[in-house]
Amino acid sequence: MLKVKIAVFVSGGGTNLQALIDAQKAGIIESGEIKLVVSSNPEAYALTRAENAGIKTVICSRKELGDEFEEKINEALVENGIELIVLAGFMSILSPGFTKKHENRIINVHPALIPSFCGKGFYGLKVHEAALEYGVKVTGATVHYVNEVPDGGRIIMQKAVEVKEGDTPEVLQKRVMEEAEWKILPKATELVCKKIIDERK
Ligand code: GAR
């Protein structure tokens, strides 16, 4: 069985990338293999995590590349034979042209239970700040397909996480990561890889 070649897109700390790398080692991801890490930020610690795991990296910064940003990404994807893109804390919104070109081949992890606290402007800590401000008692994480609507694609997997009295955005973010994101992102990645392999037959 030819494994699905995966590219993980990152911008920051890369704890979700680490969860994917660890899941691959543990055999939770067995139908795919992480071949490439694309970072929008040259300073991202995620790049160090990729290098430590022996994974090829490429930096594509929208600031530096402007209009050629997605062109450069597409070149790297073709060069490495990538079949699935996993957005793991990738902070650049991809154009409708890009998402259409890779329809059903891009998934994303979002740190809330979509359709709550999602869409334009809801990323990273801001999501948890909004959840606390609203006063929800349950939040969580969602893995979904990526289409032209920010956080609007079909849901693949979700996991709920309790909000506790006295939570700060940072404390809540950590709990959502540990209890939900780092678990469902690898599982959903395996699920989608399996699906891609089945479709090859
Ligand atoms: C994660 O919580 C991820 O869900 C979120 O950014 C964080 C990245 O952390 N993504 C979004 O908010 C996308 N809308 P990481 O770099 O440690 O994986």
JSON list of C-alpha atoms and ligand atoms in Angstrom, two decimals:
[
{"chain": "A", "resi": 1, "resn": "MET", "atom": "CA", "xyz": [0.00, 0.00, 0.00]},
{"chain": "A", "resi": 2, "resn": "LEU", "atom": "CA", "xyz": [1.40, 3.35, -1.07]},
{"chain": "A", "resi": 3, "resn": "LYS", "atom": "CA", "xyz": [1.03, 5.80, 1.82]},
{"chain": "A", "resi": 4, "resn": "VAL", "atom": "CA", "xyz": [-0.62, 9.16, 1.24]},
{"chain": "A", "resi": 5, "resn": "LYS", "atom": "CA", "xyz": [1.99, 11.92, 1.13]},
{"chain": "A", "resi": 6, "resn": "ILE", "atom": "CA", "xyz": [1.06, 14.62, 3.62]},
{"chain": "A", "resi": 7, "resn": "ALA", "atom": "CA", "xyz": [2.13, 18.27, 3.90]},
{"chain": "A", "resi": 8, "resn": "VAL", "atom": "CA", "xyz": [1.52, 19.99, 7.24]},
{"chain": "A", "resi": 9, "resn": "PHE", "atom": "CA", "xyz": [1.11, 23.78, 7.10]},
{"chain": "A", "resi": 10, "resn": "VAL", "atom": "CA", "xyz": [2.18, 25.70, 10.22]},
{"chain": "A", "resi": 11, "resn": "SER", "atom": "CA", "xyz": [2.84, 29.24, 11.46]},
{"chain": "A", "resi": 12, "resn": "GLY", "atom": "CA", "xyz": [3.78, 28.98, 15.13]},
{"chain": "A", "resi": 13, "resn": "GLY", "atom": "CA", "xyz": [4.67, 26.65, 17.96]},
{"chain": "A", "resi": 14, "resn": "GLY", "atom": "CA", "xyz": [3.69, 23.50, 16.12]},
{"chain": "A", "resi": 15, "resn": "THR", "atom": "CA", "xyz": [2.28, 21.44, 18.98]},
{"chain": "A", "resi": 16, "resn": "ASN", "atom": "CA", "xyz": [-0.30, 19.99, 16.59]},
{"chain": "A", "resi": 17, "resn": "LEU", "atom": "CA", "xyz": [2.48, 19.15, 14.14]},
{"chain": "A", "resi": 18, "resn": "GLN", "atom": "CA", "xyz": [4.24, 17.39, 17.03]},
{"chain": "A", "resi": 19, "resn": "ALA", "atom": "CA", "xyz": [1.05, 15.43, 17.78]},
{"chain": "A", "resi": 20, "resn": "LEU", "atom": "CA", "xyz": [0.98, 14.31, 14.13]},
{"chain": "A", "resi": 21, "resn": "ILE", "atom": "CA", "xyz": [4.66, 13.30, 14.18]},
{"chain": "A", "resi": 22, "resn": "ASP", "atom": "CA", "xyz": [4.14, 11.36, 17.43]},
{"chain": "A", "resi": 23, "resn": "ALA", "atom": "CA", "xyz": [0.99, 9.70, 16.06]},
{"chain": "A", "resi": 24, "resn": "GLN", "atom": "CA", "xyz": [2.90, 8.59, 12.99]},
{"chain": "A", "resi": 25, "resn": "LYS", "atom": "CA", "xyz": [5.59, 7.04, 15.19]},
{"chain": "A", "resi": 26, "resn": "ALA", "atom": "CA", "xyz": [2.94, 5.35, 17.34]},
{"chain": "A", "resi": 27, "resn": "GLY", "atom": "CA", "xyz": [1.15, 3.89, 14.32]},
{"chain": "A", "resi": 28, "resn": "ILE", "atom": "CA", "xyz": [-2.03, 5.92, 14.85]},
{"chain": "A", "resi": 29, "resn": "ILE", "atom": "CA", "xyz": [-1.32, 7.39, 11.42]},
{"chain": "A", "resi": 30, "resn": "GLU", "atom": "CA", "xyz": [-0.43, 4.43, 9.23]},
{"chain": "A", "resi": 31, "resn": "SER", "atom": "CA", "xyz": [-2.06, 5.27, 5.91]},
{"chain": "A", "resi": 32, "resn": "GLY", "atom": "CA", "xyz": [-0.12, 8.50, 5.41]},
{"chain": "A", "resi": 33, "resn": "GLU", "atom": "CA", "xyz": [3.34, 9.90, 5.83]},
{"chain": "A", "resi": 34, "resn": "ILE", "atom": "CA", "xyz": [4.37, 13.49, 6.60]},
{"chain": "A", "resi": 35, "resn": "LYS", "atom": "CA", "xyz": [6.69, 14.43, 3.75]},
{"chain": "A", "resi": 36, "resn": "LEU", "atom": "CA", "xyz": [6.76, 18.21, 3.99]},
{"chain": "A", "resi": 37, "resn": "VAL", "atom": "CA", "xyz": [6.19, 21.06, 6.44]},
{"chain": "A", "resi": 38, "resn": "VAL", "atom": "CA", "xyz": [5.25, 24.43, 4.97]},
{"chain": "A", "resi": 39, "resn": "SER", "atom": "CA", "xyz": [5.62, 27.43, 7.28]},
{"chain": "A", "resi": 40, "resn": "SER", "atom": "CA", "xyz": [4.27, 30.92, 6.64]},
{"chain": "A", "resi": 41, "resn": "ASN", "atom": "CA", "xyz": [6.63, 32.19, 9.34]},
{"chain": "A", "resi": 42, "resn": "PRO", "atom": "CA", "xyz": [10.42, 31.81, 9.13]},
{"chain": "A", "resi": 43, "resn": "GLU", "atom": "CA", "xyz": [10.66, 32.05, 12.95]},
{"chain": "A", "resi": 44, "resn": "ALA", "atom": "CA", "xyz": [8.10, 29.31, 13.72]},
{"chain": "A", "resi": 45, "resn": "TYR", "atom": "CA", "xyz": [9.28, 26.79, 16.32]},
{"chain": "A", "resi": 46, "resn": "ALA", "atom": "CA", "xyz": [7.34, 24.24, 14.29]},
{"chain": "A", "resi": 47, "resn": "LEU", "atom": "CA", "xyz": [10.25, 24.32, 11.82]},
{"chain": "A", "resi": 48, "resn": "THR", "atom": "CA", "xyz": [12.62, 23.06, 14.52]},
{"chain": "A", "resi": 49, "resn": "ARG", "atom": "CA", "xyz": [10.17, 20.27, 15.36]},
{"chain": "A", "resi": 50, "resn": "ALA", "atom": "CA", "xyz": [10.09, 19.25, 11.68]},
{"chain": "A", "resi": 51, "resn": "GLU", "atom": "CA", "xyz": [13.87, 19.33, 11.38]},
{"chain": "A", "resi": 52, "resn": "ASN", "atom": "CA", "xyz": [14.23, 17.23, 14.55]},
{"chain": "A", "resi": 53, "resn": "ALA", "atom": "CA", "xyz": [11.93, 14.65, 12.98]},
{"chain": "A", "resi": 54, "resn": "GLY", "atom": "CA", "xyz": [13.87, 14.69, 9.70]},
{"chain": "A", "resi": 55, "resn": "ILE", "atom": "CA", "xyz": [11.02, 16.23, 7.70]},
{"chain": "A", "resi": 56, "resn": "LYS", "atom": "CA", "xyz": [11.71, 18.55, 4.78]},
{"chain": "A", "resi": 57, "resn": "THR", "atom": "CA", "xyz": [10.64, 22.16, 5.35]},
{"chain": "A", "resi": 58, "resn": "VAL", "atom": "CA", "xyz": [9.83, 25.10, 3.12]},
{"chain": "A", "resi": 59, "resn": "ILE", "atom": "CA", "xyz": [9.12, 28.68, 4.15]},
{"chain": "A", "resi": 60, "resn": "CYS", "atom": "CA", "xyz": [6.42, 30.52, 2.20]},
{"chain": "A", "resi": 61, "resn": "SER", "atom": "CA", "xyz": [5.78, 33.94, 3.69]},
{"chain": "A", "resi": 62, "resn": "ARG", "atom": "CA", "xyz": [2.93, 35.94, 2.21]},
{"chain": "A", "resi": 63, "resn": "LYS", "atom": "CA", "xyz": [4.63, 39.14, 3.32]},
{"chain": "A", "resi": 64, "resn": "GLU", "atom": "CA", "xyz": [7.71, 38.36, 1.25]},
{"chain": "A", "resi": 65, "resn": "LEU", "atom": "CA", "xyz": [6.15, 36.55, -1.67]},
{"chain": "A", "resi": 66, "resn": "GLY", "atom": "CA", "xyz": [2.99, 38.66, -2.16]},
{"chain": "A", "resi": 67, "resn": "ASP", "atom": "CA", "xyz": [1.02, 37.37, -5.15]},
{"chain": "A", "resi": 68, "resn": "GLU", "atom": "CA", "xyz": [3.45, 34.49, -5.66]},
{"chain": "A", "resi": 69, "resn": "PHE", "atom": "CA", "xyz": [2.70, 33.05, -2.20]},
{"chain": "A", "resi": 70, "resn": "GLU", "atom": "CA", "xyz": [0.32, 30.31, -3.31]},
{"chain": "A", "resi": 71, "resn": "GLU", "atom": "CA", "xyz": [2.26, 29.67, -6.52]},
{"chain": "A", "resi": 72, "resn": "LYS", "atom": "CA", "xyz": [5.33, 28.82, -4.46]},
{"chain": "A", "resi": 73, "resn": "ILE", "atom": "CA", "xyz": [3.27, 26.57, -2.18]},
{"chain": "A", "resi": 74, "resn": "ASN", "atom": "CA", "xyz": [1.80, 24.75, -5.19]},
{"chain": "A", "resi": 75, "resn": "GLU", "atom": "CA", "xyz": [5.28, 24.21, -6.63]},
{"chain": "A", "resi": 76, "resn": "ALA", "atom": "CA", "xyz": [6.47, 22.65, -3.37]},
{"chain": "A", "resi": 77, "resn": "LEU", "atom": "CA", "xyz": [3.38, 20.41, -3.26]},
{"chain": "A", "resi": 78, "resn": "VAL", "atom": "CA", "xyz": [3.93, 19.14, -6.81]},
{"chain": "A", "resi": 79, "resn": "GLU", "atom": "CA", "xyz": [7.68, 18.67, -6.27]},
{"chain": "A", "resi": 80, "resn": "ASN", "atom": "CA", "xyz": [6.98, 16.46, -3.25]},
{"chain": "A", "resi": 81, "resn": "GLY", "atom": "CA", "xyz": [3.99, 14.58, -4.67]},
{"chain": "A", "resi": 82, "resn": "ILE", "atom": "CA", "xyz": [1.70, 15.81, -1.87]},
{"chain": "A", "resi": 83, "resn": "GLU", "atom": "CA", "xyz": [-1.85, 14.42, -1.81]},
{"chain": "A", "resi": 84, "resn": "LEU", "atom": "CA", "xyz": [-3.16, 15.79, 1.49]},
{"chain": "A", "resi": 85, "resn": "ILE", "atom": "CA", "xyz": [-2.66, 19.16, 3.19]},
{"chain": "A", "resi": 86, "resn": "VAL", "atom": "CA", "xyz": [-3.15, 19.39, 6.95]},
{"chain": "A", "resi": 87, "resn": "LEU", "atom": "CA", "xyz": [-3.46, 22.92, 8.33]},
{"chain": "A", "resi": 88, "resn": "ALA", "atom": "CA", "xyz": [-2.12, 22.81, 11.89]},
{"chain": "A", "resi": 89, "resn": "GLY", "atom": "CA", "xyz": [-2.11, 26.36, 13.23]},
{"chain": "A", "resi": 90, "resn": "PHE", "atom": "CA", "xyz": [-1.62, 27.89, 9.77]},
{"chain": "A", "resi": 91, "resn": "MET", "atom": "CA", "xyz": [-2.51, 31.55, 10.14]},
{"chain": "A", "resi": 92, "resn": "SER", "atom": "CA", "xyz": [-2.85, 32.58, 6.48]},
{"chain": "A", "resi": 93, "resn": "ILE", "atom": "CA", "xyz": [-6.24, 32.32, 4.79]},
{"chain": "A", "resi": 94, "resn": "LEU", "atom": "CA", "xyz": [-5.94, 30.44, 1.49]},
{"chain": "A", "resi": 95, "resn": "SER", "atom": "CA", "xyz": [-7.65, 31.85, -1.61]},
{"chain": "A", "resi": 96, "resn": "PRO", "atom": "CA", "xyz": [-10.81, 30.29, -3.13]},
{"chain": "A", "resi": 97, "resn": "GLY", "atom": "CA", "xyz": [-8.68, 29.36, -6.17]},
{"chain": "A", "resi": 98, "resn": "PHE", "atom": "CA", "xyz": [-6.33, 27.38, -3.95]},
{"chain": "A", "resi": 99, "resn": "THR", "atom": "CA", "xyz": [-9.03, 25.63, -1.93]},
{"chain": "A", "resi": 100, "resn": "LYS", "atom": "CA", "xyz": [-10.94, 24.72, -5.13]},
{"chain": "A", "resi": 101, "resn": "LYS", "atom": "CA", "xyz": [-7.79, 23.29, -6.72]},
{"chain": "A", "resi": 102, "resn": "HIS", "atom": "CA", "xyz": [-7.30, 21.05, -3.67]},
{"chain": "A", "resi": 103, "resn": "GLU", "atom": "CA", "xyz": [-10.97, 20.25, -2.98]},
{"chain": "A", "resi": 104, "resn": "ASN", "atom": "CA", "xyz": [-11.37, 17.52, -0.31]},
{"chain": "A", "resi": 105, "resn": "ARG", "atom": "CA", "xyz": [-7.60, 17.45, 0.04]},
{"chain": "A", "resi": 106, "resn": "ILE", "atom": "CA", "xyz": [-7.17, 20.12, 2.75]},
{"chain": "A", "resi": 107, "resn": "ILE", "atom": "CA", "xyz": [-8.18, 19.65, 6.38]},
{"chain": "A", "resi": 108, "resn": "ASN", "atom": "CA", "xyz": [-7.85, 22.08, 9.30]},
{"chain": "A", "resi": 109, "resn": "VAL", "atom": "CA", "xyz": [-8.00, 21.94, 13.07]},
{"chain": "A", "resi": 110, "resn": "HIS", "atom": "CA", "xyz": [-9.96, 24.74, 14.74]},
{"chain": "A", "resi": 111, "resn": "PRO", "atom": "CA", "xyz": [-9.91, 25.26, 18.54]},
{"chain": "A", "resi": 112, "resn": "ALA", "atom": "CA", "xyz": [-13.70, 25.49, 19.08]},
{"chain": "A", "resi": 113, "resn": "LEU", "atom": "CA", "xyz": [-16.86, 23.54, 18.34]},
{"chain": "A", "resi": 114, "resn": "ILE", "atom": "CA", "xyz": [-17.79, 24.90, 14.90]},
{"chain": "A", "resi": 115, "resn": "PRO", "atom": "CA", "xyz": [-20.15, 26.73, 14.21]},
{"chain": "A", "resi": 116, "resn": "SER", "atom": "CA", "xyz": [-19.26, 28.53, 17.47]},
{"chain": "A", "resi": 117, "resn": "PHE", "atom": "CA", "xyz": [-16.36, 30.98, 17.62]},
{"chain": "A", "resi": 118, "resn": "CYS", "atom": "CA", "xyz": [-15.14, 30.47, 14.07]},
{"chain": "A", "resi": 119, "resn": "GLY", "atom": "CA", "xyz": [-14.66, 32.32, 10.81]},
{"chain": "A", "resi": 120, "resn": "LYS", "atom": "CA", "xyz": [-12.65, 35.39, 9.98]},
{"chain": "A", "resi": 121, "resn": "GLY", "atom": "CA", "xyz": [-10.82, 36.87, 12.99]},
{"chain": "A", "resi": 122, "resn": "PHE", "atom": "CA", "xyz": [-11.21, 33.76, 15.16]},
{"chain": "A", "resi": 123, "resn": "TYR", "atom": "CA", "xyz": [-7.79, 32.19, 15.49]},
{"chain": "A", "resi": 124, "resn": "GLY", "atom": "CA", "xyz": [-5.43, 31.11, 18.27]},
{"chain": "A", "resi": 125, "resn": "LEU", "atom": "CA", "xyz": [-6.06, 32.68, 21.68]},
{"chain": "A", "resi": 126, "resn": "LYS", "atom": "CA", "xyz": [-8.81, 34.96, 20.30]},
{"chain": "A", "resi": 127, "resn": "VAL", "atom": "CA", "xyz": [-11.08, 31.91, 20.01]},
{"chain": "A", "resi": 128, "resn": "HIS", "atom": "CA", "xyz": [-10.70, 31.10, 23.69]},
{"chain": "A", "resi": 129, "resn": "GLU", "atom": "CA", "xyz": [-11.08, 34.73, 24.73]},
{"chain": "A", "resi": 130, "resn": "ALA", "atom": "CA", "xyz": [-14.40, 34.82, 22.84]},
{"chain": "A", "resi": 131, "resn": "ALA", "atom": "CA", "xyz": [-15.59, 31.55, 24.40]},
{"chain": "A", "resi": 132, "resn": "LEU", "atom": "CA", "xyz": [-14.83, 32.82, 27.92]},
{"chain": "A", "resi": 133, "resn": "GLU", "atom": "CA", "xyz": [-16.41, 36.19, 27.23]},
{"chain": "A", "resi": 134, "resn": "TYR", "atom": "CA", "xyz": [-19.60, 34.50, 25.99]},
{"chain": "A", "resi": 135, "resn": "GLY", "atom": "CA", "xyz": [-19.62, 32.26, 29.04]},
{"chain": "A", "resi": 136, "resn": "VAL", "atom": "CA", "xyz": [-20.02, 28.88, 27.37]},
{"chain": "A", "resi": 137, "resn": "LYS", "atom": "CA", "xyz": [-19.55, 25.91, 29.70]},
{"chain": "A", "resi": 138, "resn": "VAL", "atom": "CA", "xyz": [-18.40, 23.55, 26.98]},
{"chain": "A", "resi": 139, "resn": "THR", "atom": "CA", "xyz": [-16.01, 24.23, 24.13]},
{"chain": "A", "resi": 140, "resn": "GLY", "atom": "CA", "xyz": [-13.72, 21.93, 22.17]},
{"chain": "A", "resi": 141, "resn": "ALA", "atom": "CA", "xyz": [-12.04, 21.40, 18.84]},
{"chain": "A", "resi": 142, "resn": "THR", "atom": "CA", "xyz": [-13.11, 20.60, 15.29]},
{"chain": "A", "resi": 143, "resn": "VAL", "atom": "CA", "xyz": [-11.32, 19.05, 12.33]},
{"chain": "A", "resi": 144, "resn": "HIS", "atom": "CA", "xyz": [-12.96, 19.94, 9.04]},
{"chain": "A", "resi": 145, "resn": "TYR", "atom": "CA", "xyz": [-12.39, 20.08, 5.31]},
{"chain": "A", "resi": 146, "resn": "VAL", "atom": "CA", "xyz": [-11.28, 23.46, 4.02]},
{"chain": "A", "resi": 147, "resn": "ASN", "atom": "CA", "xyz": [-13.30, 25.26, 1.36]},
{"chain": "A", "resi": 148, "resn": "GLU", "atom": "CA", "xyz": [-13.62, 28.91, 0.31]},
{"chain": "A", "resi": 149, "resn": "VAL", "atom": "CA", "xyz": [-15.52, 29.84, 3.50]},
{"chain": "A", "resi": 150, "resn": "PRO", "atom": "CA", "xyz": [-13.17, 30.31, 6.50]},
{"chain": "A", "resi": 151, "resn": "ASP", "atom": "CA", "xyz": [-13.92, 27.38, 8.88]},
{"chain": "A", "resi": 152, "resn": "GLY", "atom": "CA", "xyz": [-16.93, 26.56, 6.68]},
{"chain": "A", "resi": 153, "resn": "GLY", "atom": "CA", "xyz": [-16.06, 23.16, 5.19]},
{"chain": "A", "resi": 154, "resn": "ARG", "atom": "CA", "xyz": [-17.61, 19.80, 6.10]},
{"chain": "A", "resi": 155, "resn": "ILE", "atom": "CA", "xyz": [-16.91, 18.63, 9.66]},
{"chain": "A", "resi": 156, "resn": "ILE", "atom": "CA", "xyz": [-14.86, 15.43, 10.01]},
{"chain": "A", "resi": 157, "resn": "MET", "atom": "CA", "xyz": [-14.46, 15.13, 13.79]},
{"chain": "A", "resi": 158, "resn": "GLN", "atom": "CA", "xyz": [-15.21, 17.08, 16.97]},
{"chain": "A", "resi": 159, "resn": "LYS", "atom": "CA", "xyz": [-14.42, 16.70, 20.66]},
{"chain": "A", "resi": 160, "resn": "ALA", "atom": "CA", "xyz": [-15.94, 18.63, 23.55]},
{"chain": "A", "resi": 161, "resn": "VAL", "atom": "CA", "xyz": [-13.91, 20.07, 26.43]},
{"chain": "A", "resi": 162, "resn": "GLU", "atom": "CA", "xyz": [-15.22, 21.46, 29.72]},
{"chain": "A", "resi": 163, "resn": "VAL", "atom": "CA", "xyz": [-14.73, 25.14, 30.56]},
{"chain": "A", "resi": 164, "resn": "LYS", "atom": "CA", "xyz": [-13.81, 25.49, 34.24]},
{"chain": "A", "resi": 165, "resn": "GLU", "atom": "CA", "xyz": [-14.38, 28.27, 36.75]},
{"chain": "A", "resi": 166, "resn": "GLY", "atom": "CA", "xyz": [-11.47, 30.71, 36.74]},
{"chain": "A", "resi": 167, "resn": "ASP", "atom": "CA", "xyz": [-10.14, 29.65, 33.31]},
{"chain": "A", "resi": 168, "resn": "THR", "atom": "CA", "xyz": [-7.95, 32.18, 31.52]},
{"chain": "A", "resi": 169, "resn": "PRO", "atom": "CA", "xyz": [-7.68, 32.05, 27.70]},
{"chain": "A", "resi": 170, "resn": "GLU", "atom": "CA", "xyz": [-4.23, 30.47, 28.09]},
{"chain": "A", "resi": 171, "resn": "VAL", "atom": "CA", "xyz": [-5.40, 27.78, 30.52]},
{"chain": "A", "resi": 172, "resn": "LEU", "atom": "CA", "xyz": [-8.40, 26.96, 28.34]},
{"chain": "A", "resi": 173, "resn": "GLN", "atom": "CA", "xyz": [-6.26, 26.85, 25.19]},
{"chain": "A", "resi": 174, "resn": "LYS", "atom": "CA", "xyz": [-3.93, 24.32, 26.81]},
{"chain": "A", "resi": 175, "resn": "ARG", "atom": "CA", "xyz": [-6.84, 22.10, 27.93]},
{"chain": "A", "resi": 176, "resn": "VAL", "atom": "CA", "xyz": [-8.45, 22.21, 24.48]},
{"chain": "A", "resi": 177, "resn": "MET", "atom": "CA", "xyz": [-5.14, 21.27, 22.88]},
{"chain": "A", "resi": 178, "resn": "GLU", "atom": "CA", "xyz": [-4.38, 18.42, 25.27]},
{"chain": "A", "resi": 179, "resn": "GLU", "atom": "CA", "xyz": [-7.87, 16.95, 25.50]},
{"chain": "A", "resi": 180, "resn": "ALA", "atom": "CA", "xyz": [-9.11, 17.56, 21.97]},
{"chain": "A", "resi": 181, "resn": "GLU", "atom": "CA", "xyz": [-6.83, 18.93, 19.24]},
{"chain": "A", "resi": 182, "resn": "TRP", "atom": "CA", "xyz": [-3.84, 16.62, 19.73]},
{"chain": "A", "resi": 183, "resn": "LYS", "atom": "CA", "xyz": [-6.21, 13.64, 19.76]},
{"chain": "A", "resi": 184, "resn": "ILE", "atom": "CA", "xyz": [-8.65, 14.33, 16.95]},
{"chain": "A", "resi": 185, "resn": "LEU", "atom": "CA", "xyz": [-6.21, 15.84, 14.44]},
{"chain": "A", "resi": 186, "resn": "PRO", "atom": "CA", "xyz": [-4.14, 12.63, 14.10]},
{"chain": "A", "resi": 187, "resn": "LYS", "atom": "CA", "xyz": [-7.30, 10.47, 14.08]},
{"chain": "A", "resi": 188, "resn": "ALA", "atom": "CA", "xyz": [-8.98, 12.59, 11.41]},
{"chain": "A", "resi": 189, "resn": "THR", "atom": "CA", "xyz": [-5.78, 12.64, 9.36]},
{"chain": "A", "resi": 190, "resn": "GLU", "atom": "CA", "xyz": [-5.68, 8.83, 9.37]},
{"chain": "A", "resi": 191, "resn": "LEU", "atom": "CA", "xyz": [-9.37, 8.67, 8.45]},
{"chain": "A", "resi": 192, "resn": "VAL", "atom": "CA", "xyz": [-8.91, 10.98, 5.45]},
{"chain": "A", "resi": 193, "resn": "CYS", "atom": "CA", "xyz": [-5.73, 9.18, 4.31]},
{"chain": "A", "resi": 194, "resn": "LYS", "atom": "CA", "xyz": [-7.60, 5.87, 4.38]},
{"chain": "A", "resi": 195, "resn": "LYS", "atom": "CA", "xyz": [-10.39, 7.43, 2.32]},
{"chain": "A", "resi": 196, "resn": "ILE", "atom": "CA", "xyz": [-7.90, 8.69, -0.27]},
{"chain": "A", "resi": 197, "resn": "ILE", "atom": "CA", "xyz": [-6.36, 5.21, -0.53]},
{"chain": "A", "resi": 198, "resn": "ASP", "atom": "CA", "xyz": [-9.81, 3.63, -0.95]},
{"chain": "A", "resi": 199, "resn": "GLU", "atom": "CA", "xyz": [-10.61, 6.10, -3.72]},
{"chain": "A", "resi": 200, "resn": "ARG", "atom": "CA", "xyz": [-7.45, 5.05, -5.58]},
{"chain": "A", "resi": 201, "resn": "LYS", "atom": "CA", "xyz": [-8.80, 1.49, -5.91]},
{"chain": "B", "resi": 1, "resn": "GAR", "atom": "C1", "xyz": [-4.03, 25.68, 17.66]},
{"chain": "B", "resi": 1, "resn": "GAR", "atom": "O1", "xyz": [-4.80, 25.86, 18.82]},
{"chain": "B", "resi": 1, "resn": "GAR", "atom": "C2", "xyz": [-4.90, 25.63, 16.43]},
{"chain": "B", "resi": 1, "resn": "GAR", "atom": "O2", "xyz": [-6.12, 24.98, 16.63]},
{"chain": "B", "resi": 1, "resn": "GAR", "atom": "C3", "xyz": [-5.11, 27.11, 16.19]},
{"chain": "B", "resi": 1, "resn": "GAR", "atom": "O3", "xyz": [-3.87, 27.69, 16.46]},
{"chain": "B", "resi": 1, "resn": "GAR", "atom": "C4", "xyz": [-3.16, 26.92, 17.41]},
{"chain": "B", "resi": 1, "resn": "GAR", "atom": "C5", "xyz": [-1.80, 26.55, 16.85]},
{"chain": "B", "resi": 1, "resn": "GAR", "atom": "O4", "xyz": [-1.00, 25.92, 17.81]},
{"chain": "B", "resi": 1, "resn": "GAR", "atom": "N1", "xyz": [-5.59, 27.34, 14.86]},
{"chain": "B", "resi": 1, "resn": "GAR", "atom": "C6", "xyz": [-6.47, 28.28, 14.56]},
{"chain": "B", "resi": 1, "resn": "GAR", "atom": "O5", "xyz": [-6.90, 29.07, 15.36]},
{"chain": "B", "resi": 1, "resn": "GAR", "atom": "C7", "xyz": [-6.88, 28.33, 13.09]},
{"chain": "B", "resi": 1, "resn": "GAR", "atom": "N2", "xyz": [-8.09, 29.07, 12.93]},
{"chain": "B", "resi": 1, "resn": "GAR", "atom": "P1", "xyz": [0.23, 25.00, 17.41]},
{"chain": "B", "resi": 1, "resn": "GAR", "atom": "O6", "xyz": [1.12, 25.81, 16.45]},
{"chain": "B", "resi": 1, "resn": "GAR", "atom": "O7", "xyz": [0.93, 24.74, 18.71]},
{"chain": "B", "resi": 1, "resn": "GAR", "atom": "O8", "xyz": [-0.30, 23.74, 16.77]}
]
